[in-house]
């Protein structure tokens, strides 16, 4: 099913910031996807402590993410699993959105969708509360989390369970009021999770510019209807202000060879590192494209997927 | 293709914003033809199939093909059309949404632009196309319950052809349908002042019937979904259709889209009804006699083909083993450049069955 989804959407999407499906073929009982070869992903870049990010670098990655996402949304496709690990990076520095195994087209008004999507740390509160009618705003929340993670160099909202995820979100951004988010208490799985005060983003993101925090806060607006859209995000002053985004080829990249496991986290988050985010709807044996293709040099690599389901 | 997101006035600019979304779709790029192209494709496909099957008959027992009356392209098309109708019946039975039905119909029609009914009977392909459509349109149903609701059908009957169908479709699973466009027109018209909702409702219902009729025709290979939808709407109510077009293009006294409608309407009125069952039954009777024997499990020709395939595979294994042996003897466990190359070549043709 997820293979079929991936093929369906990638056959239609052709954009600089979306992974390219070069070919599909079947042999015996396997479906093989030939995907563009991409060196690394944003998660590895974030975790590589030897790299220093300039504000312009972050702006460049964000611009590429929003462009790719805007293209998906323009084609009526929700990605539903955005996270640094699914933002792959090509040898020329271009960022590409990958892994459309959970993607789907927009549902018609009144048709339910599953809320068990998006890796927990990047999942918006409406899905955690069981909202079955949603739209592009869910992807934008994920991008907001990625945006914050690029600045913090550690996952912004690492909840340990679905319930803890809500708490983590509210601890960071304050518990939403009826005014912030009309009707949220009527969501299907709504449970109150305690009152947390709002802290200005400025307190955590001390080095960020005002434009930057403004865009971040608009990605993390509780009310999905008021959350910024991908196109408006691209038109946000942040992308027009100095410093201009770095040229993709100038962006920091991990050294060519992977040397052992990534460095241990040191931000008081050590207990999170072992377990990692829970990916409920994803198969646990999801192939890591970048690793499995390491030996193949710079050419497309076929990926085998089970087609029988 | 500038890579820099740096200063630019149009941040959304991308390689693909120049063309419309529809023009970027696989439907537009791979599945649009002129009527002549369609006719040529079908007749040459039919001629190739007939000569291949004649050959298979002759291989089986010489002289046996002379008495066989093979199907021609029109007869093949007639049979496919019958099974397009069957998809609708099945969808009604399962209460599948219209999206599933429309997608399955498109799959079936596309399949027979690449294959002949003499190789693959539409009865089976139809079941697979429908099952595939439930998956690609996000309306999954378990294979067991799907097969159990269809008489004389085992899960394997559905699954066996799935690869073949997916491959014939070129893995282009996404399809855009006129019924969606019609819905858009219906919503649009409601915003136009002074339109009677009763008239609109009636027109929409009639247009929906025409959209369903259009599924039996080749319209979707020639025209865009929105053109077909407007043509159907215009069949139902010409005045409302032109009211919509004028509201949509207020600067044009005569919106050009209205000129495309007549040929589409003609196609729908001419070909939009189910085929005569008696005629199809006759075709199906003849099909039983001219099916490709190589595709019938248990027939001589089938077994022969299977043996040939196995022999080829066996030879290939031997050649591979030989290459590996040579490599081992040369002392390098990973093989010399040459042996590696030979092995690589052997690997290459592994995947098109």
PDB file of N, CA and C in Angstrom, chain B residues 84-144:
ATOM      1  N   UNK B  84     -16.268  -2.599 -19.071  1.00  0.00           N
ATOM      2  CA  UNK B  84     -16.336  -1.281 -18.440  1.00  0.00           C
ATOM      3  C   UNK B  84     -17.672  -1.160 -17.709  1.00  0.00           C
ATOM      4  N   UNK B  85     -18.723  -1.621 -18.383  1.00  0.00           N
ATOM      5  CA  UNK B  85     -20.047  -1.611 -17.763  1.00  0.00           C
ATOM      6  C   UNK B  85     -20.104  -2.504 -16.532  1.00  0.00           C
ATOM      7  N   UNK B  86     -19.404  -3.649 -16.612  1.00  0.00           N
ATOM      8  CA  UNK B  86     -19.404  -4.573 -15.467  1.00  0.00           C
ATOM      9  C   UNK B  86     -18.747  -3.932 -14.243  1.00  0.00           C
ATOM     10  N   UNK B  87     -17.729  -3.108 -14.478  1.00  0.00           N
ATOM     11  CA  UNK B  87     -17.074  -2.440 -13.348  1.00  0.00           C
ATOM     12  C   UNK B  87     -18.102  -1.604 -12.594  1.00  0.00           C
ATOM     13  N   UNK B  88     -18.935  -0.880 -13.348  1.00  0.00           N
ATOM     14  CA  UNK B  88     -19.952  -0.056 -12.690  1.00  0.00           C
ATOM     15  C   UNK B  88     -20.887  -0.906 -11.849  1.00  0.00           C
ATOM     16  N   UNK B  89     -21.287  -2.055 -12.404  1.00  0.00           N
ATOM     17  CA  UNK B  89     -22.179  -2.938 -11.643  1.00  0.00           C
ATOM     18  C   UNK B  89     -21.526  -3.388 -10.339  1.00  0.00           C
ATOM     19  N   UNK B  90     -20.258  -3.832 -10.471  1.00  0.00           N
ATOM     20  CA  UNK B  90     -19.545  -4.300  -9.282  1.00  0.00           C
ATOM     21  C   UNK B  90     -19.407  -3.193  -8.245  1.00  0.00           C
ATOM     22  N   UNK B  91     -19.108  -1.988  -8.717  1.00  0.00           N
ATOM     23  CA  UNK B  91     -18.934  -0.869  -7.792  1.00  0.00           C
ATOM     24  C   UNK B  91     -20.233  -0.569  -7.057  1.00  0.00           C
ATOM     25  N   UNK B  92     -21.346  -0.727  -7.769  1.00  0.00           N
ATOM     26  CA  UNK B  92     -22.629  -0.547  -7.121  1.00  0.00           C
ATOM     27  C   UNK B  92     -22.824  -1.593  -6.036  1.00  0.00           C
ATOM     28  N   UNK B  93     -22.432  -2.813  -6.358  1.00  0.00           N
ATOM     29  CA  UNK B  93     -22.564  -3.918  -5.411  1.00  0.00           C
ATOM     30  C   UNK B  93     -21.726  -3.673  -4.153  1.00  0.00           C
ATOM     31  N   UNK B  94     -20.493  -3.216  -4.352  1.00  0.00           N
ATOM     32  CA  UNK B  94     -19.601  -2.980  -3.214  1.00  0.00           C
ATOM     33  C   UNK B  94     -19.839  -1.615  -2.568  1.00  0.00           C
ATOM     34  N   UNK B  95     -20.646  -0.785  -3.193  1.00  0.00           N
ATOM     35  CA  UNK B  95     -20.829   0.605  -2.773  1.00  0.00           C
ATOM     36  C   UNK B  95     -19.513   1.365  -2.721  1.00  0.00           C
ATOM     37  N   UNK B  96     -18.701   1.143  -3.732  1.00  0.00           N
ATOM     38  CA  UNK B  96     -17.463   1.913  -3.822  1.00  0.00           C
ATOM     39  C   UNK B  96     -17.789   3.341  -4.254  1.00  0.00           C
ATOM     40  N   UNK B  97     -16.985   4.298  -3.833  1.00  0.00           N
ATOM     41  CA  UNK B  97     -17.194   5.674  -4.296  1.00  0.00           C
ATOM     42  C   UNK B  97     -16.938   5.805  -5.803  1.00  0.00           C
ATOM     43  N   UNK B  98     -17.474   6.870  -6.348  1.00  0.00           N
ATOM     44  CA  UNK B  98     -17.348   7.100  -7.790  1.00  0.00           C
ATOM     45  C   UNK B  98     -15.887   7.146  -8.239  1.00  0.00           C
ATOM     46  N   UNK B  99     -15.020   7.680  -7.372  1.00  0.00           N
ATOM     47  CA  UNK B  99     -13.607   7.792  -7.688  1.00  0.00           C
ATOM     48  C   UNK B  99     -13.016   6.415  -8.029  1.00  0.00           C
ATOM     49  N   UNK B 100     -13.393   5.417  -7.263  1.00  0.00           N
ATOM     50  CA  UNK B 100     -12.881   4.064  -7.499  1.00  0.00           C
ATOM     51  C   UNK B 100     -13.358   3.562  -8.854  1.00  0.00           C
ATOM     52  N   UNK B 101     -14.648   3.741  -9.094  1.00  0.00           N
ATOM     53  CA  UNK B 101     -15.232   3.260 -10.338  1.00  0.00           C
ATOM     54  C   UNK B 101     -14.554   3.920 -11.541  1.00  0.00           C
ATOM     55  N   UNK B 102     -14.460   5.238 -11.487  1.00  0.00           N
ATOM     56  CA  UNK B 102     -13.892   5.965 -12.615  1.00  0.00           C
ATOM     57  C   UNK B 102     -12.437   5.562 -12.837  1.00  0.00           C
ATOM     58  N   UNK B 103     -11.699   5.388 -11.745  1.00  0.00           N
ATOM     59  CA  UNK B 103     -10.288   5.031 -11.868  1.00  0.00           C
ATOM     60  C   UNK B 103     -10.139   3.628 -12.447  1.00  0.00           C
ATOM     61  N   UNK B 104     -10.959   2.695 -11.966  1.00  0.00           N
ATOM     62  CA  UNK B 104     -10.868   1.329 -12.465  1.00  0.00           C
ATOM     63  C   UNK B 104     -11.194   1.287 -13.966  1.00  0.00           C
ATOM     64  N   UNK B 105     -12.179   2.065 -14.356  1.00  0.00           N
ATOM     65  CA  UNK B 105     -12.549   2.089 -15.780  1.00  0.00           C
ATOM     66  C   UNK B 105     -11.379   2.603 -16.612  1.00  0.00           C
ATOM     67  N   UNK B 106     -10.752   3.665 -16.132  1.00  0.00           N
ATOM     68  CA  UNK B 106      -9.606   4.198 -16.864  1.00  0.00           C
ATOM     69  C   UNK B 106      -8.490   3.158 -16.941  1.00  0.00           C
ATOM     70  N   UNK B 107      -8.234   2.492 -15.831  1.00  0.00           N
ATOM     71  CA  UNK B 107      -7.184   1.465 -15.841  1.00  0.00           C
ATOM     72  C   UNK B 107      -7.483   0.396 -16.897  1.00  0.00           C
ATOM     73  N   UNK B 108      -8.736  -0.049 -16.914  1.00  0.00           N
ATOM     74  CA  UNK B 108      -9.091  -1.115 -17.847  1.00  0.00           C
ATOM     75  C   UNK B 108      -8.904  -0.644 -19.289  1.00  0.00           C
ATOM     76  N   UNK B 109      -9.358   0.569 -19.564  1.00  0.00           N
ATOM     77  CA  UNK B 109      -9.241   1.073 -20.934  1.00  0.00           C
ATOM     78  C   UNK B 109      -7.779   1.295 -21.321  1.00  0.00           C
ATOM     79  N   UNK B 110      -6.999   1.807 -20.378  1.00  0.00           N
ATOM     80  CA  UNK B 110      -5.583   2.003 -20.679  1.00  0.00           C
ATOM     81  C   UNK B 110      -4.875   0.669 -20.895  1.00  0.00           C
ATOM     82  N   UNK B 111      -5.253  -0.316 -20.093  1.00  0.00           N
ATOM     83  CA  UNK B 111      -4.625  -1.631 -20.212  1.00  0.00           C
ATOM     84  C   UNK B 111      -4.760  -2.159 -21.630  1.00  0.00           C
ATOM     85  N   UNK B 112      -5.953  -1.989 -22.211  1.00  0.00           N
ATOM     86  CA  UNK B 112      -6.175  -2.526 -23.544  1.00  0.00           C
ATOM     87  C   UNK B 112      -5.699  -1.586 -24.656  1.00  0.00           C
ATOM     88  N   UNK B 113      -4.996  -0.543 -24.292  1.00  0.00           N
ATOM     89  CA  UNK B 113      -4.241   0.180 -25.322  1.00  0.00           C
ATOM     90  C   UNK B 113      -2.845  -0.429 -25.441  1.00  0.00           C
ATOM     91  N   UNK B 114      -2.522  -1.323 -24.513  1.00  0.00           N
ATOM     92  CA  UNK B 114      -1.196  -1.958 -24.520  1.00  0.00           C
ATOM     93  C   UNK B 114      -1.278  -3.471 -24.670  1.00  0.00           C
ATOM     94  N   UNK B 115      -2.453  -4.031 -24.482  1.00  0.00           N
ATOM     95  CA  UNK B 115      -2.599  -5.487 -24.503  1.00  0.00           C
ATOM     96  C   UNK B 115      -3.821  -5.878 -25.321  1.00  0.00           C
ATOM     97  N   UNK B 116      -3.887  -7.152 -25.655  1.00  0.00           N
ATOM     98  CA  UNK B 116      -5.022  -7.646 -26.437  1.00  0.00           C
ATOM     99  C   UNK B 116      -5.897  -8.568 -25.585  1.00  0.00           C
ATOM    100  N   UNK B 117      -7.181  -8.549 -25.856  1.00  0.00           N
ATOM    101  CA  UNK B 117      -8.081  -9.414 -25.102  1.00  0.00           C
ATOM    102  C   UNK B 117      -7.800 -10.882 -25.402  1.00  0.00           C
ATOM    103  N   UNK B 118      -7.113 -11.143 -26.517  1.00  0.00           N
ATOM    104  CA  UNK B 118      -6.821 -12.538 -26.859  1.00  0.00           C
ATOM    105  C   UNK B 118      -5.720 -13.107 -25.961  1.00  0.00           C
ATOM    106  N   UNK B 119      -4.914 -12.230 -25.378  1.00  0.00           N
ATOM    107  CA  UNK B 119      -3.932 -12.684 -24.380  1.00  0.00           C
ATOM    108  C   UNK B 119      -4.538 -12.699 -22.981  1.00  0.00           C
ATOM    109  N   UNK B 120      -5.228 -11.629 -22.648  1.00  0.00           N
ATOM    110  CA  UNK B 120      -5.752 -11.472 -21.291  1.00  0.00           C
ATOM    111  C   UNK B 120      -7.230 -11.152 -21.360  1.00  0.00           C
ATOM    112  N   UNK B 121      -8.039 -12.021 -20.833  1.00  0.00           N
ATOM    113  CA  UNK B 121      -9.476 -11.800 -20.917  1.00  0.00           C
ATOM    114  C   UNK B 121      -9.896 -10.659 -19.987  1.00  0.00           C
ATOM    115  N   UNK B 122     -10.711  -9.731 -20.495  1.00  0.00           N
ATOM    116  CA  UNK B 122     -11.090  -8.568 -19.684  1.00  0.00           C
ATOM    117  C   UNK B 122     -11.823  -8.929 -18.397  1.00  0.00           C
ATOM    118  N   UNK B 123     -12.424 -10.110 -18.358  1.00  0.00           N
ATOM    119  CA  UNK B 123     -13.119 -10.517 -17.139  1.00  0.00           C
ATOM    120  C   UNK B 123     -12.150 -10.508 -15.957  1.00  0.00           C
ATOM    121  N   UNK B 124     -10.965 -11.071 -16.184  1.00  0.00           N
ATOM    122  CA  UNK B 124      -9.975 -11.117 -15.110  1.00  0.00           C
ATOM    123  C   UNK B 124      -9.293  -9.775 -14.900  1.00  0.00           C
ATOM    124  N   UNK B 125      -8.949  -9.148 -16.013  1.00  0.00           N
ATOM    125  CA  UNK B 125      -8.247  -7.869 -15.902  1.00  0.00           C
ATOM    126  C   UNK B 125      -9.132  -6.851 -15.193  1.00  0.00           C
ATOM    127  N   UNK B 126     -10.427  -6.921 -15.476  1.00  0.00           N
ATOM    128  CA  UNK B 126     -11.368  -5.993 -14.856  1.00  0.00           C
ATOM    129  C   UNK B 126     -11.324  -6.127 -13.332  1.00  0.00           C
ATOM    130  N   UNK B 127     -11.286  -7.369 -12.845  1.00  0.00           N
ATOM    131  CA  UNK B 127     -11.264  -7.573 -11.397  1.00  0.00           C
ATOM    132  C   UNK B 127      -9.983  -7.010 -10.775  1.00  0.00           C
ATOM    133  N   UNK B 128      -8.886  -7.224 -11.472  1.00  0.00           N
ATOM    134  CA  UNK B 128      -7.617  -6.709 -10.958  1.00  0.00           C
ATOM    135  C   UNK B 128      -7.583  -5.192 -11.016  1.00  0.00           C
ATOM    136  N   UNK B 129      -8.063  -4.633 -12.122  1.00  0.00           N
ATOM    137  CA  UNK B 129      -8.056  -3.174 -12.280  1.00  0.00           C
ATOM    138  C   UNK B 129      -8.879  -2.526 -11.170  1.00  0.00           C
ATOM    139  N   UNK B 130     -10.007  -3.144 -10.867  1.00  0.00           N
ATOM    140  CA  UNK B 130     -10.866  -2.579  -9.826  1.00  0.00           C
ATOM    141  C   UNK B 130     -10.187  -2.674  -8.459  1.00  0.00           C
ATOM    142  N   UNK B 131      -9.583  -3.820  -8.196  1.00  0.00           N
ATOM    143  CA  UNK B 131      -8.916  -3.981  -6.903  1.00  0.00           C
ATOM    144  C   UNK B 131      -7.756  -2.985  -6.768  1.00  0.00           C
ATOM    145  N   UNK B 132      -7.006  -2.837  -7.849  1.00  0.00           N
ATOM    146  CA  UNK B 132      -5.899  -1.882  -7.842  1.00  0.00           C
ATOM    147  C   UNK B 132      -6.423  -0.470  -7.603  1.00  0.00           C
ATOM    148  N   UNK B 133      -7.546  -0.153  -8.229  1.00  0.00           N
ATOM    149  CA  UNK B 133      -8.113   1.187  -8.073  1.00  0.00           C
ATOM    150  C   UNK B 133      -8.542   1.454  -6.630  1.00  0.00           C
ATOM    151  N   UNK B 134      -9.025   0.423  -5.925  1.00  0.00           N
ATOM    152  CA  UNK B 134      -9.394   0.661  -4.528  1.00  0.00           C
ATOM    153  C   UNK B 134      -8.159   1.044  -3.727  1.00  0.00           C
ATOM    154  N   UNK B 135      -7.033   0.463  -4.105  1.00  0.00           N
ATOM    155  CA  UNK B 135      -5.814   0.786  -3.362  1.00  0.00           C
ATOM    156  C   UNK B 135      -5.275   2.162  -3.727  1.00  0.00           C
ATOM    157  N   UNK B 136      -5.256   2.469  -5.018  1.00  0.00           N
ATOM    158  CA  UNK B 136      -4.636   3.730  -5.411  1.00  0.00           C
ATOM    159  C   UNK B 136      -5.499   4.937  -5.065  1.00  0.00           C
ATOM    160  N   UNK B 137      -6.791   4.726  -4.863  1.00  0.00           N
ATOM    161  CA  UNK B 137      -7.631   5.866  -4.514  1.00  0.00           C
ATOM    162  C   UNK B 137      -7.896   5.919  -3.024  1.00  0.00           C
ATOM    163  N   UNK B 138      -7.144   5.107  -2.271  1.00  0.00           N
ATOM    164  CA  UNK B 138      -7.262   5.178  -0.825  1.00  0.00           C
ATOM    165  C   UNK B 138      -8.608   4.697  -0.302  1.00  0.00           C
ATOM    166  N   UNK B 139      -9.139   3.673  -0.934  1.00  0.00           N
ATOM    167  CA  UNK B 139     -10.373   3.053  -0.445  1.00  0.00           C
ATOM    168  C   UNK B 139     -10.134   1.560  -0.265  1.00  0.00           C
ATOM    169  N   UNK B 140      -9.150   1.212   0.570  1.00  0.00           N
ATOM    170  CA  UNK B 140      -8.718  -0.180   0.595  1.00  0.00           C
ATOM    171  C   UNK B 140      -9.792  -1.130   1.108  1.00  0.00           C
ATOM    172  N   UNK B 141      -9.769  -2.329   0.578  1.00  0.00           N
ATOM    173  CA  UNK B 141     -10.647  -3.409   1.011  1.00  0.00           C
ATOM    174  C   UNK B 141      -9.748  -4.636   1.032  1.00  0.00           C
ATOM    175  N   UNK B 142      -9.990  -5.555   1.957  1.00  0.00           N
ATOM    176  CA  UNK B 142      -9.085  -6.696   2.019  1.00  0.00           C
ATOM    177  C   UNK B 142      -9.327  -7.599   0.813  1.00  0.00           C
ATOM    178  N   UNK B 143      -8.250  -8.185   0.354  1.00  0.00           N
ATOM    179  CA  UNK B 143      -8.328  -9.026  -0.831  1.00  0.00           C
ATOM    180  C   UNK B 143      -9.325 -10.161  -0.631  1.00  0.00           C
ATOM    181  N   UNK B 144      -9.328 -10.734   0.577  1.00  0.00           N
ATOM    182  CA  UNK B 144     -10.202 -11.876   0.841  1.00  0.00           C
ATOM    183  C   UNK B 144     -11.665 -11.472   0.722  1.00  0.00           C
TER     184      UNK B 144
END
